[in-house]
Amino acid sequence: MLKLLDTGWIAHKYGKWRWAHYALAAVFLFVFGLAIANFLTIPAKISPGADTSLAGWTFVVFGGLSLLVLIYSIWLSYTDEVHGTYIDVAERYRTHGW
């Protein structure tokens, strides 16, 4: 997941398809948040009076993060297809290493 922060490396290695990695990360965040939220609802299934607000907020936070990453991947897809920004980012990574 930390490799996603190195956009120059991703642009150098995958070109204009770098947006797909961010979209997959968004799906992973959503599924991970859903799994944690379902895990946190186990006490409510055992005793009906248990509080499940933590599970709801966990799902909202992970869902929000996945939505932000998905929006970023859509923006990357647009800028790479229309403007070819991945070329500049990959060239900067090749010459400067960042």
Short mmCIF file of N, CA and C in Angstrom, two decimals:
data_model
loop_
_atom_site.label_atom_id
_atom_site.label_comp_id
_atom_site.label_asym_id
_atom_site.label_seq_id
_atom_site.Cartn_x
_atom_site.Cartn_y
_atom_site.Cartn_z
N MET A 1 0.82 -1.19 0.00
CA MET A 1 0.00 0.00 0.00
C MET A 1 0.86 1.26 0.00
N LEU A 2 2.00 1.20 0.66
CA LEU A 2 2.87 2.37 0.70
C LEU A 2 3.50 2.66 -0.65
N LYS A 3 3.58 1.68 -1.51
CA LYS A 3 4.14 1.89 -2.85
C LYS A 3 3.25 2.83 -3.66
N LEU A 4 1.97 2.95 -3.29
CA LEU A 4 1.06 3.85 -4.00
C LEU A 4 1.44 5.31 -3.79
N LEU A 5 2.18 5.61 -2.75
CA LEU A 5 2.59 6.98 -2.51
C LEU A 5 3.72 7.42 -3.45
N ASP A 6 4.41 6.47 -4.04
CA ASP A 6 5.48 6.78 -4.98
C ASP A 6 4.91 6.83 -6.40
N THR A 7 4.27 7.94 -6.73
CA THR A 7 3.59 8.05 -8.02
C THR A 7 4.56 8.05 -9.19
N GLY A 8 5.77 8.52 -8.98
CA GLY A 8 6.76 8.49 -10.05
C GLY A 8 7.14 7.08 -10.45
N TRP A 9 7.32 6.23 -9.47
CA TRP A 9 7.65 4.84 -9.76
C TRP A 9 6.50 4.14 -10.48
N ILE A 10 5.28 4.41 -10.04
CA ILE A 10 4.13 3.79 -10.69
C ILE A 10 3.98 4.29 -12.11
N ALA A 11 4.19 5.59 -12.34
CA ALA A 11 4.09 6.13 -13.70
C ALA A 11 5.20 5.56 -14.58
N HIS A 12 6.39 5.37 -14.01
CA HIS A 12 7.51 4.81 -14.77
C HIS A 12 7.24 3.35 -15.13
N LYS A 13 6.69 2.59 -14.21
CA LYS A 13 6.50 1.16 -14.43
C LYS A 13 5.24 0.83 -15.23
N TYR A 14 4.13 1.54 -14.97
CA TYR A 14 2.85 1.15 -15.57
C TYR A 14 2.29 2.15 -16.58
N GLY A 15 2.90 3.31 -16.70
CA GLY A 15 2.44 4.26 -17.70
C GLY A 15 1.06 4.81 -17.41
N LYS A 16 0.25 4.91 -18.45
CA LYS A 16 -1.07 5.52 -18.25
C LYS A 16 -2.06 4.60 -17.54
N TRP A 17 -1.65 3.39 -17.22
CA TRP A 17 -2.52 2.47 -16.48
C TRP A 17 -2.30 2.56 -14.97
N ARG A 18 -1.61 3.59 -14.51
CA ARG A 18 -1.35 3.70 -13.07
C ARG A 18 -2.62 3.94 -12.28
N TRP A 19 -3.65 4.47 -12.91
CA TRP A 19 -4.91 4.71 -12.21
C TRP A 19 -5.55 3.40 -11.75
N ALA A 20 -5.29 2.31 -12.45
CA ALA A 20 -5.90 1.03 -12.09
C ALA A 20 -5.43 0.55 -10.72
N HIS A 21 -4.19 0.85 -10.37
CA HIS A 21 -3.67 0.44 -9.06
C HIS A 21 -4.38 1.19 -7.93
N TYR A 22 -4.65 2.46 -8.17
CA TYR A 22 -5.37 3.23 -7.16
C TYR A 22 -6.82 2.77 -7.06
N ALA A 23 -7.44 2.40 -8.17
CA ALA A 23 -8.80 1.89 -8.13
C ALA A 23 -8.86 0.57 -7.36
N LEU A 24 -7.88 -0.30 -7.58
CA LEU A 24 -7.83 -1.55 -6.82
C LEU A 24 -7.61 -1.30 -5.34
N ALA A 25 -6.79 -0.30 -5.02
CA ALA A 25 -6.58 0.05 -3.61
C ALA A 25 -7.87 0.56 -2.98
N ALA A 26 -8.67 1.30 -3.75
CA ALA A 26 -9.96 1.79 -3.24
C ALA A 26 -10.90 0.62 -2.96
N VAL A 27 -10.94 -0.34 -3.85
CA VAL A 27 -11.78 -1.53 -3.62
C VAL A 27 -11.29 -2.29 -2.39
N PHE A 28 -9.97 -2.43 -2.24
CA PHE A 28 -9.41 -3.11 -1.08
C PHE A 28 -9.78 -2.39 0.21
N LEU A 29 -9.68 -1.06 0.23
CA LEU A 29 -10.05 -0.30 1.43
C LEU A 29 -11.52 -0.51 1.79
N PHE A 30 -12.37 -0.51 0.78
CA PHE A 30 -13.80 -0.69 1.04
C PHE A 30 -14.07 -2.08 1.63
N VAL A 31 -13.50 -3.10 1.03
CA VAL A 31 -13.73 -4.47 1.51
C VAL A 31 -13.11 -4.66 2.90
N PHE A 32 -11.94 -4.09 3.13
CA PHE A 32 -11.29 -4.18 4.44
C PHE A 32 -12.14 -3.50 5.51
N GLY A 33 -12.67 -2.32 5.20
CA GLY A 33 -13.55 -1.63 6.15
C GLY A 33 -14.82 -2.40 6.43
N LEU A 34 -15.38 -3.01 5.40
CA LEU A 34 -16.57 -3.83 5.57
C LEU A 34 -16.29 -5.04 6.46
N ALA A 35 -15.12 -5.66 6.27
CA ALA A 35 -14.76 -6.82 7.09
C ALA A 35 -14.56 -6.43 8.54
N ILE A 36 -13.90 -5.31 8.78
CA ILE A 36 -13.71 -4.85 10.16
C ILE A 36 -15.06 -4.50 10.80
N ALA A 37 -15.92 -3.83 10.05
CA ALA A 37 -17.23 -3.47 10.59
C ALA A 37 -18.05 -4.72 10.92
N ASN A 38 -17.99 -5.72 10.07
CA ASN A 38 -18.70 -6.97 10.37
C ASN A 38 -18.11 -7.67 11.58
N PHE A 39 -16.79 -7.60 11.74
CA PHE A 39 -16.15 -8.19 12.91
C PHE A 39 -16.58 -7.46 14.19
N LEU A 40 -16.73 -6.14 14.10
CA LEU A 40 -17.12 -5.37 15.29
C LEU A 40 -18.59 -5.55 15.66
N THR A 41 -19.39 -6.11 14.77
CA THR A 41 -20.80 -6.35 15.10
C THR A 41 -21.03 -7.71 15.75
N ILE A 42 -19.99 -8.50 15.92
CA ILE A 42 -20.15 -9.82 16.54
C ILE A 42 -20.72 -9.72 17.96
N PRO A 43 -20.26 -8.78 18.81
CA PRO A 43 -20.88 -8.70 20.14
C PRO A 43 -22.38 -8.38 20.09
N ALA A 44 -22.83 -7.64 19.10
CA ALA A 44 -24.25 -7.33 19.00
C ALA A 44 -25.06 -8.57 18.62
N LYS A 45 -24.42 -9.49 17.91
CA LYS A 45 -25.12 -10.73 17.56
C LYS A 45 -25.24 -11.65 18.77
N ILE A 46 -24.27 -11.55 19.69
CA ILE A 46 -24.30 -12.38 20.89
C ILE A 46 -25.28 -11.81 21.91
N SER A 47 -25.14 -10.52 22.19
CA SER A 47 -26.08 -9.88 23.12
C SER A 47 -26.74 -8.71 22.39
N PRO A 48 -28.05 -8.74 22.24
CA PRO A 48 -28.74 -7.74 21.42
C PRO A 48 -28.60 -6.30 21.91
N GLY A 49 -28.22 -6.06 23.12
CA GLY A 49 -28.12 -4.70 23.63
C GLY A 49 -26.79 -4.03 23.39
N ALA A 50 -25.88 -4.72 22.74
CA ALA A 50 -24.52 -4.16 22.55
C ALA A 50 -24.55 -3.01 21.54
N ASP A 51 -23.64 -2.08 21.75
CA ASP A 51 -23.56 -0.90 20.89
C ASP A 51 -22.77 -1.23 19.61
N THR A 52 -23.31 -0.85 18.46
CA THR A 52 -22.65 -1.10 17.19
C THR A 52 -22.25 0.20 16.49
N SER A 53 -22.21 1.30 17.22
CA SER A 53 -21.87 2.56 16.57
C SER A 53 -20.42 2.59 16.10
N LEU A 54 -19.52 1.92 16.81
CA LEU A 54 -18.13 1.87 16.38
C LEU A 54 -18.00 1.16 15.03
N ALA A 55 -18.77 0.12 14.84
CA ALA A 55 -18.75 -0.59 13.56
C ALA A 55 -19.25 0.31 12.44
N GLY A 56 -20.29 1.06 12.72
CA GLY A 56 -20.82 1.97 11.70
C GLY A 56 -19.84 3.05 11.33
N TRP A 57 -19.21 3.65 12.34
CA TRP A 57 -18.23 4.70 12.07
C TRP A 57 -16.99 4.16 11.38
N THR A 58 -16.60 2.94 11.72
CA THR A 58 -15.47 2.32 11.04
C THR A 58 -15.76 2.14 9.57
N PHE A 59 -16.96 1.67 9.27
CA PHE A 59 -17.34 1.48 7.87
C PHE A 59 -17.43 2.82 7.14
N VAL A 60 -17.94 3.85 7.81
CA VAL A 60 -18.04 5.18 7.19
C VAL A 60 -16.65 5.73 6.88
N VAL A 61 -15.72 5.58 7.81
CA VAL A 61 -14.36 6.10 7.60
C VAL A 61 -13.66 5.37 6.46
N PHE A 62 -13.70 4.04 6.47
CA PHE A 62 -13.05 3.29 5.40
C PHE A 62 -13.75 3.51 4.07
N GLY A 63 -15.05 3.63 4.10
CA GLY A 63 -15.79 3.93 2.86
C GLY A 63 -15.44 5.30 2.32
N GLY A 64 -15.28 6.28 3.21
CA GLY A 64 -14.88 7.62 2.77
C GLY A 64 -13.48 7.64 2.19
N LEU A 65 -12.56 6.93 2.85
CA LEU A 65 -11.21 6.84 2.31
C LEU A 65 -11.18 6.16 0.95
N SER A 66 -11.95 5.10 0.82
CA SER A 66 -11.97 4.41 -0.47
C SER A 66 -12.60 5.30 -1.55
N LEU A 67 -13.58 6.11 -1.19
CA LEU A 67 -14.18 7.03 -2.15
C LEU A 67 -13.17 8.08 -2.60
N LEU A 68 -12.38 8.61 -1.66
CA LEU A 68 -11.35 9.58 -2.03
C LEU A 68 -10.29 8.98 -2.95
N VAL A 69 -9.86 7.77 -2.65
CA VAL A 69 -8.87 7.12 -3.49
C VAL A 69 -9.46 6.81 -4.87
N LEU A 70 -10.73 6.44 -4.92
CA LEU A 70 -11.38 6.18 -6.20
C LEU A 70 -11.51 7.45 -7.03
N ILE A 71 -11.86 8.55 -6.39
CA ILE A 71 -11.94 9.83 -7.11
C ILE A 71 -10.56 10.21 -7.64
N TYR A 72 -9.51 10.00 -6.85
CA TYR A 72 -8.16 10.29 -7.30
C TYR A 72 -7.78 9.41 -8.49
N SER A 73 -8.18 8.15 -8.47
CA SER A 73 -7.86 7.27 -9.60
C SER A 73 -8.61 7.70 -10.85
N ILE A 74 -9.83 8.16 -10.72
CA ILE A 74 -10.58 8.67 -11.88
C ILE A 74 -9.91 9.93 -12.42
N TRP A 75 -9.46 10.81 -11.52
CA TRP A 75 -8.76 12.02 -11.96
C TRP A 75 -7.45 11.66 -12.67
N LEU A 76 -6.71 10.67 -12.13
CA LEU A 76 -5.49 10.22 -12.79
C LEU A 76 -5.78 9.65 -14.17
N SER A 77 -6.86 8.88 -14.29
CA SER A 77 -7.23 8.32 -15.57
C SER A 77 -7.50 9.42 -16.58
N TYR A 78 -8.23 10.45 -16.17
CA TYR A 78 -8.53 11.57 -17.07
C TYR A 78 -7.26 12.32 -17.47
N THR A 79 -6.44 12.69 -16.50
CA THR A 79 -5.26 13.49 -16.83
C THR A 79 -4.24 12.69 -17.65
N ASP A 80 -4.14 11.39 -17.41
CA ASP A 80 -3.20 10.58 -18.18
C ASP A 80 -3.68 10.38 -19.61
N GLU A 81 -4.97 10.18 -19.80
CA GLU A 81 -5.50 9.97 -21.14
C GLU A 81 -5.53 11.25 -21.95
N VAL A 82 -5.98 12.33 -21.35
CA VAL A 82 -6.19 13.56 -22.10
C VAL A 82 -4.91 14.39 -22.20
N HIS A 83 -4.20 14.53 -21.10
CA HIS A 83 -3.05 15.41 -21.07
C HIS A 83 -1.71 14.69 -21.09
N GLY A 84 -1.69 13.39 -20.85
CA GLY A 84 -0.44 12.63 -20.86
C GLY A 84 0.50 12.99 -19.73
N THR A 85 -0.02 13.28 -18.55
CA THR A 85 0.83 13.69 -17.43
C THR A 85 1.73 12.58 -16.93
N TYR A 86 1.37 11.33 -17.20
CA TYR A 86 2.21 10.23 -16.73
C TYR A 86 3.59 10.29 -17.38
N ILE A 87 3.69 10.85 -18.57
CA ILE A 87 4.98 10.95 -19.26
C ILE A 87 5.92 11.88 -18.48
N ASP A 88 5.40 13.04 -18.06
CA ASP A 88 6.22 13.98 -17.30
C ASP A 88 6.62 13.41 -15.95
N VAL A 89 5.69 12.75 -15.29
CA VAL A 89 5.97 12.18 -13.97
C VAL A 89 7.00 11.06 -14.08
N ALA A 90 6.85 10.20 -15.09
CA ALA A 90 7.80 9.11 -15.28
C ALA A 90 9.18 9.64 -15.65
N GLU A 91 9.23 10.67 -16.47
CA GLU A 91 10.52 11.25 -16.85
C GLU A 91 11.21 11.90 -15.65
N ARG A 92 10.43 12.58 -14.81
CA ARG A 92 11.01 13.16 -13.60
C ARG A 92 11.53 12.07 -12.67
N TYR A 93 10.83 10.95 -12.59
CA TYR A 93 11.29 9.84 -11.75
C TYR A 93 12.59 9.25 -12.32
N ARG A 94 12.67 9.12 -13.65
CA ARG A 94 13.88 8.56 -14.26
C ARG A 94 15.09 9.47 -14.07
N THR A 95 14.88 10.77 -14.16
CA THR A 95 16.03 11.68 -14.08
C THR A 95 16.39 12.08 -12.65
N HIS A 96 15.38 12.29 -11.81
CA HIS A 96 15.64 12.79 -10.46
C HIS A 96 15.41 11.74 -9.36
N GLY A 97 14.67 10.70 -9.66
CA GLY A 97 14.42 9.66 -8.68
C GLY A 97 13.31 9.96 -7.70
N TRP A 98 12.47 10.98 -7.99
CA TRP A 98 11.33 11.29 -7.12
C TRP A 98 10.15 11.70 -7.93
#
